Amino acid sequence: LFDEHRGLATDADAVEAALWLHDAIYDPARDDNEAESAALARRMLQSASVDDARIARIEALILETRHLAAPHDTDARLVCDIDLAILGADDARFDEYERDIRREHAFVPDAAFRAARAAVLERFLERSAIYTTPALHARFEERARSNLARSLHALRSGG
């Protein structure tokens, strides 16, 4: 997906590095995966003699994938939109993704999982736009909203 939209980036190499590294550390039981991935990226890039300003930029892009707020910079918008592209997948692929998320969090009791997952999905639906890059918004927004609403209904109905 990034290759299709590389031309939208102001610093394509930093965006690509952030996309490759943003989930380098992933443990579903933890809430610091992005920070740990950014720290790993820093160590890797320092060992490759990348300058500190460039490393800081890549770290910042990785940290944007926490999705705490809508990104305000062109490259951060692109990183976040690509990271969230799965939400706008076709129904079968999105449903598979949701099943994968549940399997990853199998250690969480069902009621707690449903409540937490619903809260995450609701936060995305509350945004005026899930995707902030015009091309990705046009491609994924409508389907993502439909997928999220469908998933929320299933979570709330116990299905």
Short mmCIF file of N, CA and C in Angstrom, two decimals:
data_model
loop_
_atom_site.label_atom_id
_atom_site.label_comp_id
_atom_site.label_asym_id
_atom_site.label_seq_id
_atom_site.Cartn_x
_atom_site.Cartn_y
_atom_site.Cartn_z
N LEU A 1 0.84 -1.20 0.00
CA LEU A 1 0.00 0.00 0.00
C LEU A 1 0.88 1.26 0.00
N PHE A 2 1.96 1.21 0.78
CA PHE A 2 2.86 2.37 0.78
C PHE A 2 3.43 2.61 -0.61
N ASP A 3 3.82 1.55 -1.29
CA ASP A 3 4.39 1.73 -2.63
C ASP A 3 3.41 2.47 -3.55
N GLU A 4 2.13 2.18 -3.41
CA GLU A 4 1.11 2.87 -4.22
C GLU A 4 1.03 4.36 -3.90
N HIS A 5 1.35 4.74 -2.67
CA HIS A 5 1.14 6.11 -2.21
C HIS A 5 2.42 6.81 -1.79
N ARG A 6 3.56 6.25 -2.18
CA ARG A 6 4.86 6.81 -1.82
C ARG A 6 4.96 8.28 -2.19
N GLY A 7 4.40 8.66 -3.31
CA GLY A 7 4.49 10.04 -3.78
C GLY A 7 3.79 11.05 -2.88
N LEU A 8 2.96 10.59 -1.97
CA LEU A 8 2.28 11.49 -1.04
C LEU A 8 3.18 11.91 0.12
N ALA A 9 4.24 11.16 0.36
CA ALA A 9 5.13 11.43 1.49
C ALA A 9 6.07 12.58 1.21
N THR A 10 6.35 13.36 2.23
CA THR A 10 7.38 14.40 2.09
C THR A 10 8.76 13.81 2.37
N ASP A 11 8.81 12.77 3.19
CA ASP A 11 10.05 12.05 3.47
C ASP A 11 9.74 10.56 3.38
N ALA A 12 9.72 10.06 2.15
CA ALA A 12 9.28 8.69 1.90
C ALA A 12 10.14 7.66 2.63
N ASP A 13 11.42 7.90 2.76
CA ASP A 13 12.28 6.93 3.44
C ASP A 13 11.94 6.84 4.92
N ALA A 14 11.65 7.97 5.56
CA ALA A 14 11.28 7.96 6.98
C ALA A 14 9.93 7.27 7.16
N VAL A 15 8.99 7.53 6.27
CA VAL A 15 7.68 6.88 6.34
C VAL A 15 7.85 5.37 6.18
N GLU A 16 8.62 4.96 5.20
CA GLU A 16 8.82 3.53 4.97
C GLU A 16 9.48 2.87 6.18
N ALA A 17 10.49 3.51 6.75
CA ALA A 17 11.16 2.96 7.93
C ALA A 17 10.17 2.83 9.09
N ALA A 18 9.35 3.84 9.29
CA ALA A 18 8.36 3.80 10.37
C ALA A 18 7.36 2.68 10.15
N LEU A 19 6.93 2.49 8.92
CA LEU A 19 5.99 1.41 8.63
C LEU A 19 6.61 0.04 8.87
N TRP A 20 7.85 -0.13 8.48
CA TRP A 20 8.52 -1.42 8.69
C TRP A 20 8.71 -1.71 10.18
N LEU A 21 8.99 -0.67 10.96
CA LEU A 21 9.42 -0.87 12.34
C LEU A 21 8.32 -0.64 13.40
N HIS A 22 7.17 -0.09 13.02
CA HIS A 22 6.20 0.33 14.05
C HIS A 22 5.63 -0.82 14.87
N ASP A 23 5.63 -2.01 14.36
CA ASP A 23 5.16 -3.18 15.11
C ASP A 23 6.29 -4.19 15.32
N ALA A 24 7.51 -3.72 15.32
CA ALA A 24 8.65 -4.62 15.51
C ALA A 24 8.56 -5.30 16.88
N ILE A 25 8.07 -4.58 17.85
CA ILE A 25 7.80 -5.14 19.18
C ILE A 25 6.28 -5.19 19.31
N TYR A 26 5.76 -6.39 19.53
CA TYR A 26 4.31 -6.52 19.66
C TYR A 26 3.98 -7.62 20.65
N ASP A 27 3.44 -7.22 21.78
CA ASP A 27 2.99 -8.16 22.80
C ASP A 27 1.59 -7.69 23.19
N PRO A 28 0.55 -8.46 22.84
CA PRO A 28 -0.82 -8.03 23.12
C PRO A 28 -1.11 -7.76 24.60
N ALA A 29 -0.28 -8.28 25.49
CA ALA A 29 -0.51 -8.07 26.92
C ALA A 29 0.09 -6.75 27.41
N ARG A 30 0.77 -6.04 26.54
CA ARG A 30 1.41 -4.79 26.95
C ARG A 30 0.78 -3.60 26.24
N ASP A 31 0.98 -2.42 26.81
CA ASP A 31 0.45 -1.21 26.19
C ASP A 31 1.56 -0.24 25.74
N ASP A 32 2.79 -0.74 25.69
CA ASP A 32 3.91 0.11 25.31
C ASP A 32 4.62 -0.38 24.06
N ASN A 33 3.91 -1.12 23.21
CA ASN A 33 4.53 -1.70 22.02
C ASN A 33 5.12 -0.65 21.09
N GLU A 34 4.40 0.43 20.88
CA GLU A 34 4.90 1.47 19.97
C GLU A 34 6.16 2.12 20.54
N ALA A 35 6.15 2.41 21.85
CA ALA A 35 7.33 3.00 22.47
C ALA A 35 8.52 2.04 22.40
N GLU A 36 8.26 0.77 22.64
CA GLU A 36 9.33 -0.23 22.56
C GLU A 36 9.83 -0.39 21.12
N SER A 37 8.92 -0.33 20.16
CA SER A 37 9.32 -0.40 18.75
C SER A 37 10.14 0.82 18.37
N ALA A 38 9.74 2.00 18.86
CA ALA A 38 10.50 3.22 18.58
C ALA A 38 11.90 3.13 19.19
N ALA A 39 11.99 2.59 20.39
CA ALA A 39 13.30 2.43 21.04
C ALA A 39 14.18 1.44 20.27
N LEU A 40 13.58 0.36 19.80
CA LEU A 40 14.33 -0.60 18.99
C LEU A 40 14.79 0.06 17.69
N ALA A 41 13.91 0.82 17.07
CA ALA A 41 14.29 1.54 15.84
C ALA A 41 15.48 2.45 16.11
N ARG A 42 15.44 3.16 17.23
CA ARG A 42 16.54 4.05 17.59
C ARG A 42 17.85 3.26 17.68
N ARG A 43 17.82 2.16 18.39
CA ARG A 43 19.05 1.35 18.54
C ARG A 43 19.55 0.84 17.18
N MET A 44 18.64 0.35 16.37
CA MET A 44 19.02 -0.18 15.05
C MET A 44 19.60 0.92 14.17
N LEU A 45 18.94 2.05 14.16
CA LEU A 45 19.38 3.15 13.29
C LEU A 45 20.68 3.78 13.79
N GLN A 46 20.85 3.85 15.10
CA GLN A 46 22.12 4.35 15.64
C GLN A 46 23.26 3.42 15.24
N SER A 47 23.01 2.12 15.29
CA SER A 47 24.07 1.18 14.92
C SER A 47 24.40 1.27 13.43
N ALA A 48 23.48 1.82 12.65
CA ALA A 48 23.72 2.02 11.22
C ALA A 48 24.23 3.44 10.94
N SER A 49 24.57 4.18 12.00
CA SER A 49 25.12 5.54 11.90
C SER A 49 24.17 6.54 11.27
N VAL A 50 22.87 6.35 11.47
CA VAL A 50 21.88 7.33 10.99
C VAL A 50 21.91 8.51 11.96
N ASP A 51 21.80 9.73 11.43
CA ASP A 51 21.92 10.90 12.29
C ASP A 51 20.71 11.02 13.24
N ASP A 52 20.94 11.68 14.37
CA ASP A 52 19.95 11.76 15.44
C ASP A 52 18.65 12.43 15.01
N ALA A 53 18.72 13.45 14.17
CA ALA A 53 17.49 14.12 13.73
C ALA A 53 16.62 13.17 12.92
N ARG A 54 17.24 12.41 12.08
CA ARG A 54 16.51 11.44 11.25
C ARG A 54 15.90 10.34 12.12
N ILE A 55 16.66 9.87 13.09
CA ILE A 55 16.16 8.86 14.01
C ILE A 55 14.96 9.41 14.78
N ALA A 56 15.08 10.62 15.26
CA ALA A 56 13.97 11.23 16.02
C ALA A 56 12.71 11.33 15.16
N ARG A 57 12.88 11.64 13.90
CA ARG A 57 11.73 11.73 13.00
C ARG A 57 11.05 10.37 12.84
N ILE A 58 11.84 9.35 12.63
CA ILE A 58 11.28 8.01 12.47
C ILE A 58 10.61 7.55 13.77
N GLU A 59 11.25 7.83 14.89
CA GLU A 59 10.64 7.50 16.19
C GLU A 59 9.29 8.18 16.34
N ALA A 60 9.23 9.45 15.99
CA ALA A 60 7.97 10.20 16.12
C ALA A 60 6.88 9.59 15.24
N LEU A 61 7.25 9.19 14.05
CA LEU A 61 6.26 8.56 13.16
C LEU A 61 5.78 7.23 13.73
N ILE A 62 6.69 6.46 14.30
CA ILE A 62 6.30 5.20 14.92
C ILE A 62 5.33 5.46 16.07
N LEU A 63 5.63 6.45 16.89
CA LEU A 63 4.77 6.75 18.04
C LEU A 63 3.38 7.24 17.62
N GLU A 64 3.26 7.79 16.43
CA GLU A 64 1.94 8.21 15.93
C GLU A 64 1.01 7.02 15.78
N THR A 65 1.57 5.80 15.61
CA THR A 65 0.71 4.63 15.42
C THR A 65 0.04 4.19 16.72
N ARG A 66 0.22 4.95 17.80
CA ARG A 66 -0.59 4.72 19.00
C ARG A 66 -2.02 5.20 18.75
N HIS A 67 -2.17 6.08 17.76
CA HIS A 67 -3.48 6.61 17.36
C HIS A 67 -4.20 7.30 18.51
N LEU A 68 -3.44 8.07 19.28
CA LEU A 68 -4.03 8.80 20.40
C LEU A 68 -4.80 10.03 19.94
N ALA A 69 -4.41 10.57 18.81
CA ALA A 69 -5.06 11.75 18.24
C ALA A 69 -4.86 11.71 16.73
N ALA A 70 -5.66 12.45 16.02
CA ALA A 70 -5.49 12.52 14.57
C ALA A 70 -4.15 13.19 14.27
N PRO A 71 -3.35 12.61 13.38
CA PRO A 71 -2.05 13.20 13.05
C PRO A 71 -2.21 14.50 12.28
N HIS A 72 -1.24 15.40 12.46
CA HIS A 72 -1.34 16.72 11.83
C HIS A 72 -0.28 16.98 10.77
N ASP A 73 0.56 16.01 10.52
CA ASP A 73 1.67 16.18 9.58
C ASP A 73 1.47 15.19 8.44
N THR A 74 1.83 15.58 7.25
CA THR A 74 1.59 14.77 6.05
C THR A 74 2.12 13.35 6.19
N ASP A 75 3.34 13.21 6.64
CA ASP A 75 3.93 11.87 6.75
C ASP A 75 3.28 11.06 7.86
N ALA A 76 2.96 11.68 8.97
CA ALA A 76 2.29 10.98 10.07
C ALA A 76 0.90 10.53 9.63
N ARG A 77 0.21 11.37 8.86
CA ARG A 77 -1.11 10.97 8.35
C ARG A 77 -0.99 9.73 7.47
N LEU A 78 0.02 9.71 6.62
CA LEU A 78 0.21 8.57 5.73
C LEU A 78 0.54 7.31 6.52
N VAL A 79 1.44 7.40 7.48
CA VAL A 79 1.78 6.24 8.32
C VAL A 79 0.53 5.73 9.03
N CYS A 80 -0.21 6.61 9.64
CA CYS A 80 -1.40 6.18 10.39
C CYS A 80 -2.47 5.60 9.46
N ASP A 81 -2.68 6.22 8.33
CA ASP A 81 -3.70 5.72 7.42
C ASP A 81 -3.33 4.33 6.89
N ILE A 82 -2.08 4.12 6.58
CA ILE A 82 -1.66 2.80 6.12
C ILE A 82 -1.78 1.78 7.26
N ASP A 83 -1.41 2.18 8.45
CA ASP A 83 -1.54 1.30 9.60
C ASP A 83 -3.00 0.89 9.82
N LEU A 84 -3.93 1.78 9.55
CA LEU A 84 -5.35 1.51 9.77
C LEU A 84 -6.07 0.97 8.54
N ALA A 85 -5.35 0.73 7.47
CA ALA A 85 -5.98 0.27 6.23
C ALA A 85 -6.80 -1.00 6.43
N ILE A 86 -6.40 -1.86 7.33
CA ILE A 86 -7.13 -3.11 7.58
C ILE A 86 -8.57 -2.84 7.99
N LEU A 87 -8.83 -1.72 8.63
CA LEU A 87 -10.20 -1.41 9.03
C LEU A 87 -11.11 -1.23 7.82
N GLY A 88 -10.53 -0.86 6.70
CA GLY A 88 -11.29 -0.64 5.47
C GLY A 88 -11.21 -1.80 4.50
N ALA A 89 -10.78 -2.95 4.99
CA ALA A 89 -10.69 -4.14 4.13
C ALA A 89 -12.07 -4.67 3.78
N ASP A 90 -12.13 -5.57 2.81
CA ASP A 90 -13.42 -6.19 2.49
C ASP A 90 -13.90 -6.98 3.71
N ASP A 91 -15.18 -7.29 3.74
CA ASP A 91 -15.80 -7.91 4.91
C ASP A 91 -15.06 -9.16 5.38
N ALA A 92 -14.74 -10.06 4.46
CA ALA A 92 -14.11 -11.32 4.85
C ALA A 92 -12.75 -11.08 5.49
N ARG A 93 -11.96 -10.19 4.91
CA ARG A 93 -10.63 -9.91 5.46
C ARG A 93 -10.74 -9.20 6.80
N PHE A 94 -11.67 -8.26 6.93
CA PHE A 94 -11.84 -7.56 8.20
C PHE A 94 -12.30 -8.54 9.28
N ASP A 95 -13.21 -9.42 8.95
CA ASP A 95 -13.69 -10.40 9.93
C ASP A 95 -12.55 -11.32 10.38
N GLU A 96 -11.70 -11.70 9.44
CA GLU A 96 -10.53 -12.52 9.79
C GLU A 96 -9.62 -11.74 10.75
N TYR A 97 -9.41 -10.47 10.47
CA TYR A 97 -8.60 -9.60 11.33
C TYR A 97 -9.20 -9.54 12.74
N GLU A 98 -10.49 -9.38 12.84
CA GLU A 98 -11.13 -9.31 14.15
C GLU A 98 -10.97 -10.63 14.91
N ARG A 99 -11.09 -11.74 14.20
CA ARG A 99 -10.87 -13.05 14.85
C ARG A 99 -9.42 -13.16 15.32
N ASP A 100 -8.48 -12.68 14.51
CA ASP A 100 -7.07 -12.69 14.89
C ASP A 100 -6.83 -11.85 16.15
N ILE A 101 -7.46 -10.69 16.21
CA ILE A 101 -7.32 -9.83 17.39
C ILE A 101 -7.83 -10.57 18.63
N ARG A 102 -8.95 -11.24 18.50
CA ARG A 102 -9.49 -11.97 19.66
C ARG A 102 -8.54 -13.10 20.08
N ARG A 103 -7.98 -13.82 19.11
CA ARG A 103 -7.03 -14.89 19.44
C ARG A 103 -5.79 -14.32 20.13
N GLU A 104 -5.31 -13.18 19.66
CA GLU A 104 -4.14 -12.55 20.28
C GLU A 104 -4.42 -12.19 21.74
N HIS A 105 -5.67 -11.90 22.03
CA HIS A 105 -6.06 -11.48 23.38
C HIS A 105 -6.86 -12.57 24.09
N ALA A 106 -6.56 -13.82 23.78
CA ALA A 106 -7.28 -14.95 24.37
C ALA A 106 -7.15 -14.98 25.89
N PHE A 107 -6.12 -14.37 26.42
CA PHE A 107 -5.90 -14.32 27.86
C PHE A 107 -6.87 -13.37 28.57
N VAL A 108 -7.59 -12.55 27.80
CA VAL A 108 -8.53 -11.58 28.38
C VAL A 108 -9.92 -12.23 28.43
N PRO A 109 -10.57 -12.19 29.59
CA PRO A 109 -11.93 -12.75 29.68
C PRO A 109 -12.86 -12.08 28.67
N ASP A 110 -13.82 -12.84 28.20
CA ASP A 110 -14.69 -12.38 27.12
C ASP A 110 -15.36 -11.04 27.39
N ALA A 111 -15.98 -10.88 28.53
CA ALA A 111 -16.68 -9.61 28.83
C ALA A 111 -15.72 -8.43 28.82
N ALA A 112 -14.55 -8.61 29.40
CA ALA A 112 -13.56 -7.53 29.43
C ALA A 112 -13.06 -7.23 28.03
N PHE A 113 -12.82 -8.28 27.25
CA PHE A 113 -12.37 -8.07 25.87
C PHE A 113 -13.41 -7.29 25.09
N ARG A 114 -14.66 -7.71 25.16
CA ARG A 114 -15.73 -7.04 24.41
C ARG A 114 -15.82 -5.56 24.78
N ALA A 115 -15.75 -5.26 26.05
CA ALA A 115 -15.83 -3.86 26.49
C ALA A 115 -14.63 -3.05 25.99
N ALA A 116 -13.45 -3.60 26.13
CA ALA A 116 -12.24 -2.88 25.72
C ALA A 116 -12.19 -2.72 24.21
N ARG A 117 -12.51 -3.76 23.49
CA ARG A 117 -12.47 -3.69 22.02
C ARG A 117 -13.52 -2.71 21.51
N ALA A 118 -14.70 -2.75 22.11
CA ALA A 118 -15.75 -1.81 21.71
C ALA A 118 -15.29 -0.37 21.93
N ALA A 119 -14.63 -0.11 23.05
CA ALA A 119 -14.14 1.24 23.33
C ALA A 119 -13.13 1.70 22.28
N VAL A 120 -12.24 0.80 21.86
CA VAL A 120 -11.26 1.15 20.83
C VAL A 120 -11.98 1.48 19.52
N LEU A 121 -12.90 0.63 19.11
CA LEU A 121 -13.59 0.84 17.84
C LEU A 121 -14.45 2.09 17.88
N GLU A 122 -15.09 2.35 19.02
CA GLU A 122 -15.91 3.56 19.16
C GLU A 122 -15.07 4.82 19.00
N ARG A 123 -13.84 4.80 19.54
CA ARG A 123 -12.98 5.99 19.41
C ARG A 123 -12.70 6.30 17.94
N PHE A 124 -12.51 5.25 17.13
CA PHE A 124 -12.29 5.51 15.71
C PHE A 124 -13.57 6.04 15.05
N LEU A 125 -14.70 5.48 15.40
CA LEU A 125 -15.96 5.94 14.80
C LEU A 125 -16.31 7.36 15.21
N GLU A 126 -15.87 7.79 16.38
CA GLU A 126 -16.16 9.14 16.86
C GLU A 126 -15.36 10.21 16.10
N ARG A 127 -14.32 9.82 15.45
CA ARG A 127 -13.53 10.79 14.68
C ARG A 127 -14.34 11.32 13.51
N SER A 128 -14.09 12.54 13.15
CA SER A 128 -14.75 13.08 11.96
C SER A 128 -14.25 12.36 10.71
N ALA A 129 -13.01 11.87 10.76
CA ALA A 129 -12.45 11.08 9.67
C ALA A 129 -11.47 10.07 10.27
N ILE A 130 -11.60 8.83 9.87
CA ILE A 130 -10.65 7.81 10.31
C ILE A 130 -9.35 7.98 9.53
N TYR A 131 -9.47 8.24 8.24
CA TYR A 131 -8.33 8.41 7.34
C TYR A 131 -8.21 9.88 6.99
N THR A 132 -7.02 10.42 7.14
CA THR A 132 -6.83 11.86 6.93
C THR A 132 -6.05 12.18 5.65
N THR A 133 -5.59 11.16 4.97
CA THR A 133 -4.97 11.35 3.66
C THR A 133 -6.09 11.25 2.63
N PRO A 134 -6.31 12.26 1.80
CA PRO A 134 -7.46 12.23 0.89
C PRO A 134 -7.58 10.94 0.08
N ALA A 135 -6.51 10.43 -0.47
CA ALA A 135 -6.60 9.22 -1.30
C ALA A 135 -7.03 8.01 -0.48
N LEU A 136 -6.50 7.87 0.73
CA LEU A 136 -6.85 6.73 1.57
C LEU A 136 -8.23 6.91 2.19
N HIS A 137 -8.59 8.15 2.46
CA HIS A 137 -9.95 8.42 2.94
C HIS A 137 -10.97 7.97 1.88
N ALA A 138 -10.73 8.36 0.65
CA ALA A 138 -11.65 7.99 -0.43
C ALA A 138 -11.71 6.47 -0.62
N ARG A 139 -10.61 5.82 -0.43
CA ARG A 139 -10.54 4.37 -0.66
C ARG A 139 -11.12 3.55 0.49
N PHE A 140 -10.91 3.97 1.75
CA PHE A 140 -11.22 3.12 2.89
C PHE A 140 -12.29 3.62 3.86
N GLU A 141 -12.57 4.90 3.89
CA GLU A 141 -13.40 5.47 4.97
C GLU A 141 -14.78 4.81 5.08
N GLU A 142 -15.49 4.74 3.99
CA GLU A 142 -16.86 4.21 4.04
C GLU A 142 -16.87 2.76 4.50
N ARG A 143 -16.02 1.95 3.92
CA ARG A 143 -15.99 0.53 4.30
C ARG A 143 -15.52 0.37 5.74
N ALA A 144 -14.56 1.17 6.18
CA ALA A 144 -14.08 1.08 7.57
C ALA A 144 -15.21 1.39 8.54
N ARG A 145 -15.95 2.43 8.27
CA ARG A 145 -17.06 2.78 9.16
C ARG A 145 -18.10 1.65 9.20
N SER A 146 -18.36 1.05 8.08
CA SER A 146 -19.29 -0.08 8.03
C SER A 146 -18.74 -1.27 8.81
N ASN A 147 -17.47 -1.59 8.60
CA ASN A 147 -16.84 -2.70 9.33
C ASN A 147 -16.85 -2.46 10.83
N LEU A 148 -16.50 -1.25 11.24
CA LEU A 148 -16.45 -0.95 12.67
C LEU A 148 -17.84 -1.03 13.30
N ALA A 149 -18.83 -0.50 12.60
CA ALA A 149 -20.20 -0.56 13.12
C ALA A 149 -20.67 -2.01 13.23
N ARG A 150 -20.35 -2.81 12.25
CA ARG A 150 -20.73 -4.22 12.25
C ARG A 150 -20.03 -4.95 13.40
N SER A 151 -18.76 -4.68 13.60
CA SER A 151 -18.01 -5.30 14.67
C SER A 151 -18.55 -4.86 16.03
N LEU A 152 -18.86 -3.59 16.18
CA LEU A 152 -19.42 -3.10 17.44
C LEU A 152 -20.74 -3.79 17.74
N HIS A 153 -21.57 -3.94 16.73
CA HIS A 153 -22.85 -4.64 16.93
C HIS A 153 -22.60 -6.06 17.43
N ALA A 154 -21.67 -6.75 16.82
CA ALA A 154 -21.35 -8.13 17.23
C ALA A 154 -20.81 -8.16 18.65
N LEU A 155 -19.95 -7.23 18.99
CA LEU A 155 -19.39 -7.19 20.35
C LEU A 155 -20.48 -6.95 21.38
N ARG A 156 -21.39 -6.06 21.07
CA ARG A 156 -22.46 -5.71 22.02
C ARG A 156 -23.54 -6.77 22.12
N SER A 157 -23.74 -7.51 21.05
CA SER A 157 -24.80 -8.53 21.05
C SER A 157 -24.28 -9.91 21.46
N GLY A 158 -22.98 -9.99 21.68
CA GLY A 158 -22.40 -11.26 22.10
C GLY A 158 -22.15 -12.22 20.95
N GLY A 159 -22.30 -11.71 19.70
CA GLY A 159 -22.12 -12.58 18.54
C GLY A 159 -20.74 -12.62 18.00
#
